[in-house]
Structure formats: C-alpha cells, structure tokens
Tab-separated table of C-alpha atoms in Angstrom:
chain	number	residue	atom	x	y	z
A	1	MET	CA	-55.627	-0.427	28.402
A	2	ASN	CA	-56.398	-0.367	24.664
A	3	ILE	CA	-59.807	-1.809	23.888
A	4	SER	CA	-61.354	-2.170	20.433
A	5	VAL	CA	-65.060	-2.852	20.111
A	6	LEU	CA	-65.941	-4.617	16.875
A	7	GLY	CA	-69.538	-3.846	15.945
A	8	CYS	CA	-71.275	-0.498	16.358
A	9	GLY	CA	-74.932	-1.331	16.885
A	10	ARG	CA	-76.849	-0.826	20.128
A	11	TRP	CA	-74.630	-2.995	22.328
A	12	GLY	CA	-71.403	-2.319	20.463
A	13	SER	CA	-71.807	1.421	20.915
A	14	PHE	CA	-72.623	0.838	24.582
A	15	HIS	CA	-69.527	-1.281	25.162
A	16	ALA	CA	-67.414	1.485	23.626
A	17	TRP	CA	-69.152	4.098	25.786
A	18	TYR	CA	-68.710	1.961	28.893
A	19	ALA	CA	-65.041	1.102	28.321
A	20	ASP	CA	-64.313	4.810	27.822
A	21	HIS	CA	-66.424	5.668	30.874
A	22	ILE	CA	-64.219	3.505	33.111
A	23	GLY	CA	-60.974	4.924	31.737
A	24	HIS	CA	-59.791	2.739	28.863
A	25	ALA	CA	-58.538	3.950	25.473
A	26	VAL	CA	-61.293	2.886	23.081
A	27	THR	CA	-61.681	2.339	19.351
A	28	LEU	CA	-65.114	1.496	17.926
A	29	TRP	CA	-65.132	-0.300	14.581
A	30	GLY	CA	-67.948	-0.603	12.047
A	31	ARG	CA	-68.035	-2.087	8.571
A	32	LYS	CA	-67.459	0.125	5.561
A	33	GLY	CA	-70.849	1.474	4.529
A	34	SER	CA	-72.424	0.809	7.941
A	35	ARG	CA	-75.290	3.228	8.552
A	36	HIS	CA	-74.718	2.891	12.308
A	37	LEU	CA	-71.104	3.967	11.926
A	38	ALA	CA	-72.024	6.788	9.540
A	39	ALA	CA	-74.508	8.203	12.062
A	40	LEU	CA	-71.956	8.033	14.866
A	41	VAL	CA	-69.280	9.720	12.751
A	42	GLU	CA	-71.673	12.507	11.774
A	43	GLN	CA	-73.429	13.128	15.090
A	44	ARG	CA	-71.445	11.196	17.755
A	45	LYS	CA	-74.729	9.690	18.912
A	46	ASN	CA	-77.463	7.164	18.135
A	47	GLU	CA	-80.916	6.580	19.588
A	48	TYR	CA	-79.406	5.155	22.770
A	49	LEU	CA	-76.385	7.260	23.750
A	50	THR	CA	-73.839	9.951	22.914
A	51	LEU	CA	-70.217	8.933	22.448
A	52	PRO	CA	-67.522	11.205	23.880
A	53	ASP	CA	-64.869	12.541	21.510
A	54	SER	CA	-62.286	10.313	23.202
A	55	VAL	CA	-63.785	7.215	21.514
A	56	GLN	CA	-62.076	6.707	18.149
A	57	LEU	CA	-64.351	5.664	15.273
A	58	THR	CA	-63.033	3.641	12.342
A	59	ASP	CA	-63.915	1.266	9.504
A	60	ASP	CA	-60.322	-0.052	9.412
A	61	LEU	CA	-60.620	-3.551	10.869
A	62	ALA	CA	-56.896	-4.329	10.702
A	63	GLY	CA	-56.004	-1.149	12.552
A	64	ALA	CA	-58.628	-1.709	15.239
A	65	VAL	CA	-57.472	-5.280	15.814
A	66	ALA	CA	-53.729	-4.597	15.755
A	67	SER	CA	-53.908	-1.793	18.335
A	68	ALA	CA	-56.024	-3.603	20.934
A	69	ASP	CA	-55.147	-5.510	24.093
A	70	ILE	CA	-58.767	-6.618	24.456
A	71	LEU	CA	-61.186	-7.108	21.555
A	72	VAL	CA	-64.894	-6.921	22.319
A	73	ILE	CA	-67.008	-8.498	19.572
A	74	SER	CA	-70.613	-7.281	19.448
A	75	ILE	CA	-72.310	-8.409	16.232
A	76	SER	CA	-75.209	-10.662	15.285
A	77	SER	CA	-74.478	-14.169	16.550
A	78	GLN	CA	-75.217	-15.672	13.126
A	79	GLN	CA	-72.417	-13.573	11.592
A	80	LEU	CA	-69.744	-14.744	14.016
A	81	ARG	CA	-68.276	-17.565	11.922
A	82	SER	CA	-67.826	-15.424	8.814
A	83	PHE	CA	-66.476	-12.567	10.941
A	84	CYS	CA	-63.890	-14.868	12.509
A	85	ARG	CA	-62.755	-15.766	9.004
A	86	ASP	CA	-62.399	-12.053	8.294
A	87	LEU	CA	-60.126	-11.802	11.333
A	88	VAL	CA	-57.988	-14.701	10.143
A	89	ALA	CA	-57.709	-13.107	6.696
A	90	LEU	CA	-56.093	-10.021	8.232
A	91	GLY	CA	-52.914	-12.008	8.778
A	92	ILE	CA	-52.370	-10.448	12.221
A	93	ASP	CA	-50.961	-12.485	15.114
A	94	LEU	CA	-53.936	-12.747	17.476
A	95	SER	CA	-52.399	-15.132	19.995
A	96	GLY	CA	-51.594	-12.480	22.585
A	97	LYS	CA	-55.000	-10.820	22.515
A	98	ARG	CA	-58.022	-11.398	24.729
A	99	PHE	CA	-61.441	-11.645	23.112
A	100	VAL	CA	-64.849	-11.027	24.659
A	101	LEU	CA	-68.023	-12.159	22.896
A	102	CYS	CA	-70.820	-9.772	23.838
A	103	MET	CA	-73.762	-11.383	22.101
A	104	LYS	CA	-76.157	-14.204	22.898
A	105	GLY	CA	-77.104	-16.961	20.523
A	106	LEU	CA	-76.428	-20.361	18.994
A	107	GLU	CA	-75.403	-21.098	15.438
A	108	ILE	CA	-78.283	-22.134	13.193
A	109	GLY	CA	-77.737	-25.470	11.493
A	110	THR	CA	-75.212	-26.744	14.034
A	111	GLY	CA	-76.601	-25.658	17.419
A	112	LYS	CA	-73.029	-24.764	18.369
A	113	ARG	CA	-72.189	-22.311	21.107
A	114	LEU	CA	-70.457	-19.105	20.062
A	115	THR	CA	-67.170	-19.950	21.789
A	116	THR	CA	-67.164	-23.274	19.915
A	117	VAL	CA	-67.571	-21.406	16.621
A	118	PHE	CA	-64.787	-19.036	17.652
A	119	TYR	CA	-62.386	-21.858	18.543
A	120	GLU	CA	-63.126	-23.726	15.318
A	121	GLU	CA	-62.240	-20.729	13.177
A	122	LEU	CA	-59.385	-19.153	15.163
A	123	GLY	CA	-57.893	-22.119	16.987
A	124	SER	CA	-58.408	-23.761	20.362
A	125	SER	CA	-55.490	-21.896	21.945
A	126	MET	CA	-57.176	-18.498	21.638
A	127	ARG	CA	-58.282	-16.715	24.799
A	128	VAL	CA	-61.979	-15.929	24.590
A	129	ALA	CA	-64.738	-15.212	27.106
A	130	VAL	CA	-68.421	-14.313	27.044
A	131	TRP	CA	-69.995	-11.269	28.726
A	132	VAL	CA	-73.724	-11.700	29.369
A	133	GLY	CA	-76.413	-10.884	31.875
A	134	PRO	CA	-79.190	-8.405	32.587
A	135	GLY	CA	-79.294	-4.733	31.779
A	136	HIS	CA	-80.386	-2.302	29.106
A	137	VAL	CA	-78.314	0.360	27.398
A	138	GLN	CA	-80.982	2.937	28.163
A	139	ASP	CA	-80.636	2.250	31.906
A	140	PHE	CA	-76.846	2.014	32.035
A	141	VAL	CA	-76.285	5.380	30.362
A	142	ARG	CA	-78.629	6.948	32.939
A	143	GLY	CA	-76.382	5.602	35.686
A	144	ILE	CA	-78.645	2.739	36.799
A	145	PRO	CA	-76.345	-0.132	37.892
A	146	ASN	CA	-76.749	-3.840	37.308
A	147	CYS	CA	-74.970	-7.165	37.729
A	148	MET	CA	-73.504	-9.186	34.863
A	149	VAL	CA	-71.311	-12.244	34.391
A	150	ILE	CA	-68.114	-13.026	32.484
A	151	ALA	CA	-67.266	-16.656	31.802
A	152	ALA	CA	-64.378	-18.358	30.030
A	153	ARG	CA	-62.845	-21.804	29.729
A	154	GLU	CA	-60.009	-20.678	32.023
A	155	MET	CA	-60.664	-18.872	35.296
A	156	LYS	CA	-57.466	-16.830	34.899
A	157	LEU	CA	-58.918	-15.090	31.838
A	158	THR	CA	-62.266	-14.607	33.566
A	159	ARG	CA	-60.568	-12.859	36.483
A	160	GLU	CA	-58.446	-10.674	34.197
A	161	LEU	CA	-61.507	-9.462	32.304
A	162	VAL	CA	-63.604	-8.915	35.419
A	163	ASP	CA	-60.768	-6.782	36.800
A	164	ALA	CA	-60.584	-4.830	33.520
A	165	PHE	CA	-64.299	-4.078	33.252
A	166	SER	CA	-65.638	-3.850	36.820
A	167	SER	CA	-67.002	-0.514	38.029
A	168	PRO	CA	-69.740	0.852	40.286
A	169	LEU	CA	-72.043	0.752	37.240
A	170	ILE	CA	-71.613	-2.963	36.535
A	171	ARG	CA	-70.789	-5.548	39.183
A	172	PHE	CA	-69.388	-8.650	37.517
A	173	TYR	CA	-69.552	-12.211	38.772
A	174	TYR	CA	-67.204	-15.007	37.756
A	175	GLY	CA	-68.946	-17.547	35.545
A	176	GLU	CA	-67.731	-21.038	36.417
A	177	ASP	CA	-69.776	-22.988	33.838
A	178	LEU	CA	-69.117	-21.692	30.329
A	179	LEU	CA	-71.473	-24.156	28.629
A	180	GLY	CA	-74.384	-23.384	30.939
A	181	THR	CA	-73.716	-19.655	30.755
A	182	GLU	CA	-73.827	-19.653	26.952
A	183	ILE	CA	-76.896	-21.876	26.627
A	184	GLY	CA	-78.721	-19.931	29.331
A	185	ALA	CA	-77.918	-16.543	27.807
A	186	ALA	CA	-79.009	-17.638	24.342
A	187	SER	CA	-82.207	-19.380	25.381
A	188	LYS	CA	-83.562	-16.562	27.547
A	189	ASN	CA	-84.288	-14.687	24.312
A	190	VAL	CA	-86.641	-17.487	23.248
A	191	ILE	CA	-88.493	-17.264	26.564
A	192	GLY	CA	-88.650	-13.517	25.904
A	193	LEU	CA	-90.464	-14.147	22.609
A	194	ALA	CA	-93.040	-16.267	24.434
A	195	ALA	CA	-93.468	-13.562	27.090
A	196	GLY	CA	-94.166	-10.980	24.404
A	197	MET	CA	-96.782	-13.236	22.839
A	198	LEU	CA	-98.520	-13.527	26.204
A	199	ASP	CA	-98.441	-9.726	26.520
A	200	GLY	CA	-99.942	-9.449	23.043
A	201	PHE	CA	-102.908	-11.572	24.091
A	202	GLY	CA	-103.270	-9.802	27.445
A	203	TYR	CA	-102.166	-12.953	29.289
A	204	SER	CA	-99.285	-11.304	31.137
A	205	SER	CA	-100.228	-13.044	34.403
A	206	LEU	CA	-99.030	-16.296	32.807
A	207	LYS	CA	-95.469	-14.991	32.686
A	208	GLY	CA	-94.816	-16.296	36.200
A	209	ALA	CA	-95.575	-19.827	35.030
A	210	LEU	CA	-93.521	-19.200	31.895
A	211	MET	CA	-90.524	-18.206	34.027
A	212	ALA	CA	-90.789	-21.254	36.273
A	213	ARG	CA	-91.216	-23.774	33.466
A	214	GLY	CA	-88.759	-22.031	31.158
A	215	THR	CA	-85.889	-22.294	33.625
A	216	HIS	CA	-86.799	-25.908	34.321
A	217	GLU	CA	-86.757	-27.086	30.702
A	218	LEU	CA	-83.482	-25.306	29.936
A	219	SER	CA	-81.852	-26.685	33.085
A	220	ARG	CA	-82.507	-30.198	31.785
A	221	LEU	CA	-80.936	-29.356	28.424
A	222	ILE	CA	-77.816	-27.858	30.041
A	223	GLU	CA	-77.420	-30.934	32.241
A	224	ALA	CA	-77.829	-33.280	29.261
A	225	MET	CA	-75.111	-31.350	27.416
A	226	GLY	CA	-72.677	-31.732	30.306
A	227	GLY	CA	-73.114	-28.409	32.080
A	228	ASP	CA	-74.337	-27.521	35.565
A	229	ARG	CA	-78.128	-27.380	35.568
A	230	MET	CA	-78.056	-24.750	38.330
A	231	THR	CA	-76.305	-22.231	36.042
A	232	VAL	CA	-79.630	-21.449	34.382
A	233	TYR	CA	-80.841	-19.969	37.683
A	234	GLY	CA	-78.020	-17.415	37.641
A	235	LEU	CA	-77.447	-14.090	35.903
A	236	SER	CA	-77.092	-15.439	32.364
A	237	HIS	CA	-80.668	-16.751	32.210
A	238	LEU	CA	-83.101	-16.323	35.120
A	239	GLY	CA	-81.263	-13.193	36.265
A	240	ASP	CA	-81.917	-11.667	32.835
A	241	TYR	CA	-85.657	-12.390	32.821
A	242	GLU	CA	-86.698	-8.953	34.084
A	243	ALA	CA	-84.835	-7.290	31.232
A	244	THR	CA	-86.094	-9.778	28.640
A	245	LEU	CA	-89.611	-10.833	29.703
A	246	PHE	CA	-90.897	-7.572	31.166
A	247	SER	CA	-88.954	-4.554	29.943
A	248	PRO	CA	-90.322	-2.318	27.157
A	249	HIS	CA	-86.708	-2.125	25.918
A	250	SER	CA	-86.510	-5.867	25.187
A	251	ASN	CA	-86.392	-6.556	21.440
A	252	ASN	CA	-87.377	-10.187	21.908
A	253	ARG	CA	-90.371	-9.427	24.113
A	254	ARG	CA	-91.419	-6.655	21.741
A	255	PHE	CA	-91.093	-8.943	18.717
A	256	GLY	CA	-93.409	-11.495	20.340
A	257	GLU	CA	-95.978	-8.871	21.292
A	258	ASP	CA	-95.947	-7.213	17.863
A	259	LEU	CA	-96.296	-10.602	16.175
A	260	ILE	CA	-99.578	-11.145	18.014
A	261	THR	CA	-100.916	-7.614	17.546
A	262	GLY	CA	-99.888	-7.476	13.888
A	263	LYS	CA	-97.417	-4.618	14.153
A	264	PRO	CA	-94.210	-4.593	12.080
A	265	PHE	CA	-90.969	-4.960	14.035
A	266	ALA	CA	-87.703	-4.279	12.216
A	267	LYS	CA	-85.054	-4.630	14.948
A	268	LEU	CA	-82.950	-7.713	15.630
A	269	ALA	CA	-84.583	-10.326	17.873
A	270	GLU	CA	-81.964	-13.046	18.353
A	271	GLY	CA	-84.489	-15.477	19.814
A	272	VAL	CA	-86.004	-15.964	16.346
A	273	TYR	CA	-82.769	-17.640	15.220
A	274	THR	CA	-81.856	-19.212	18.548
A	275	VAL	CA	-85.061	-21.231	18.749
A	276	GLU	CA	-84.062	-23.060	15.557
A	277	ALA	CA	-80.767	-24.112	17.126
A	278	LEU	CA	-82.461	-25.098	20.379
A	279	MET	CA	-84.801	-27.442	18.552
A	280	ASP	CA	-81.756	-29.078	16.943
A	281	LEU	CA	-80.224	-29.524	20.406
A	282	SER	CA	-83.530	-30.874	21.722
A	283	ARG	CA	-83.416	-33.655	19.152
A	284	GLU	CA	-79.684	-34.293	19.525
A	285	PHE	CA	-79.765	-34.642	23.321
A	286	HIS	CA	-83.284	-36.130	23.548
A	287	VAL	CA	-84.571	-33.404	25.856
A	288	GLU	CA	-88.148	-32.180	25.523
A	289	LEU	CA	-88.371	-28.365	25.300
A	290	PRO	CA	-92.111	-27.619	25.176
A	291	ILE	CA	-91.859	-23.817	25.421
A	292	CYS	CA	-89.161	-23.625	22.757
A	293	ALA	CA	-91.153	-26.021	20.556
A	294	THR	CA	-94.232	-23.822	20.898
A	295	VAL	CA	-92.336	-20.674	19.962
A	296	TYR	CA	-90.837	-22.468	16.972
A	297	ALA	CA	-94.244	-23.698	15.822
A	298	ILE	CA	-95.662	-20.173	15.964
A	299	ILE	CA	-92.778	-18.288	14.346
A	300	HIS	CA	-91.366	-20.779	11.859
A	301	ASP	CA	-94.279	-23.137	11.163
A	302	HIS	CA	-96.831	-20.296	11.306
A	303	LYS	CA	-99.151	-22.226	13.608
A	304	ASP	CA	-102.029	-20.402	15.305
A	305	PRO	CA	-100.433	-18.532	18.255
A	306	LYS	CA	-103.404	-18.631	20.605
A	307	GLU	CA	-104.037	-22.299	20.018
A	308	GLN	CA	-100.377	-23.184	20.497
A	309	LEU	CA	-100.000	-21.173	23.709
A	310	MET	CA	-103.174	-22.611	25.205
A	311	GLN	CA	-102.016	-26.123	24.380
A	312	LEU	CA	-98.723	-25.339	26.095
A	313	PHE	CA	-100.254	-24.165	29.353
A	314	MET	CA	-103.055	-26.750	29.347
A	315	ARG	CA	-100.797	-29.777	28.858
A	316	ALA	CA	-101.564	-33.041	30.650
A	317	THR	CA	-101.321	-32.950	34.459
A	318	LYS	CA	-97.948	-34.008	35.825
A	319	SER	CA	-95.692	-33.505	38.828
A	320	GLU	CA	-93.862	-30.199	38.838
C-alpha cells in the first residue's frame, strides 16, 4: 500500500519509519526549507531514529498526496486548518483517499476537534480518522511494543486502518467514540503539564491524585459534549498517562517541570495551546475543570505556580 506521511518532525518521521517497517511503500513529506527534512535528506536520521533508504523523502506536496492511498498527517494541531487549505489548493481529487490525523489537540479560539476542522475545510464526505494513544518514539524504535487506538466516524474506515497498520509492535483497538477519543487525547497533554509542575516542586506523590481527578473532570466534559464519559478511561487519555505524566520523554511533562525550575524548553508542548481551548469548552458547556483552570492560570495568566497548585489540592471538602 502507498502511504504518504505529511510532516517530518518527531512523530511524522516515526510514522514513516513504522509504515516502512511493516511493509508499506512510504513517502515522507516536509515543507520546503524545513530543517527537519534537510537533516533527514543529509543524514537519513534525526535525534530519534534512522530512516531506511526505502523511505522516499520529498518537499513536493502535490506528488506526495497524489501517489498515496493513505495520508498520515502529523503536524502541529494549530496548523491543521491552514494545512487543509493547502491541500484544497492543490486541486487534486481527494475523495478516494483515507486520511489519518496523528496529532492531539483542539483549535484555539474555537475549541473545535481536529476532525471537525478537517471536515469544515475539506468537506464532510471525506474519510478521516485519528490515531492516538500511549507510546514514545524512543521506545518503539527499540522494539518495545504498546497499544494504541484508531477512531473514525465510520467503523468501516476504523477497521480498514487498523488492518493496514497493525503489527506485533503496535496493537490497535477500535475507537467507538470519536468525540471522546479526541477530547481525551488532547486533554491528557494538559494533565501532563500539571504533572511536570508537581515534579518541579518535588511533589511527585501528588500525581496519583492528579490522575484520579484529571480523568474525572474530563469525563464530565466529554459527557456534556455528547460523548461517552467512559472513553476517557481508555487508551486515548488514562491509558496515555504513563507516557505523559511520568516519562522523561514527555514534552508536556518536561515543559511543566522546566517552567517551575526555570529552565528553558524549546520543543513543542501541545498542552500549552490545548488548555486555552479547554477553558473555552468549559465555559461553553458549563463544566468546571479545576485542573485545567489551574494550568491556564499558571501558564497564561502567570499566576504563582505553588500557590495555584496548593489551592487546587486543598480545595473545599466534597464527596469524591
């Protein structure tokens, strides 16, 4: 099967490596002038992995799109809308192609899920799924397996993509609640920021409480939005906590820790943007999100981190 991966950062390069690893014909696309693409072209590797020669590298978006049966999109979530417009501008018939969104986030300013953004720009008849769940590139390329989830509006597409991407390295589950899967996957990065802040203060023992209350507050939001509140306890959210709240590889956890300890952190931490969208959803659906509100107050309102975290965990007594 011909698979094109659009986006050549950490996860994009992994998705290209993985699709090649399980026997597909793979093209990896990066923007013209991309330093990530330039490094891969020159050395066939980045700080995470080495790409085999069988993976084709290109900055020709039209060529990468036209040749693919499946298109994996792995870019910053906040760039998705403009990128979809770039796809439309190509003038290529996309109706027969299957798309997989391999990023986690919500659109700032609208709070919209990524599939909603995709449908708005490319049309509601397009076939698109999300691929989320636990795991780190560094572990996968060492042969350490994990479980992930693919979810789509139609189960037929979900099954097709699970069949295309399953292997002994990644066991996929069928996601039956697209809304809950997307909200859960996006919001776990915000809980990861809070976990890193606790690590920065040496309060790591509080992460158990953070996990319990974090899943609870997001389950109420998912239910209010019309999804299944139990989805948050699956692979897209709670199942990803180890990789996001505890792992040294987690960008969101590391961002939170470095914020407290005063170290600079230059890599992408999607939770910084996602928390803005979650606060919009909190107001729209009248659901209190105390952990998300605390993270927002610290990062965006520049409130005192220690004071805010202590207020969060010392809130008035109530039933669990």
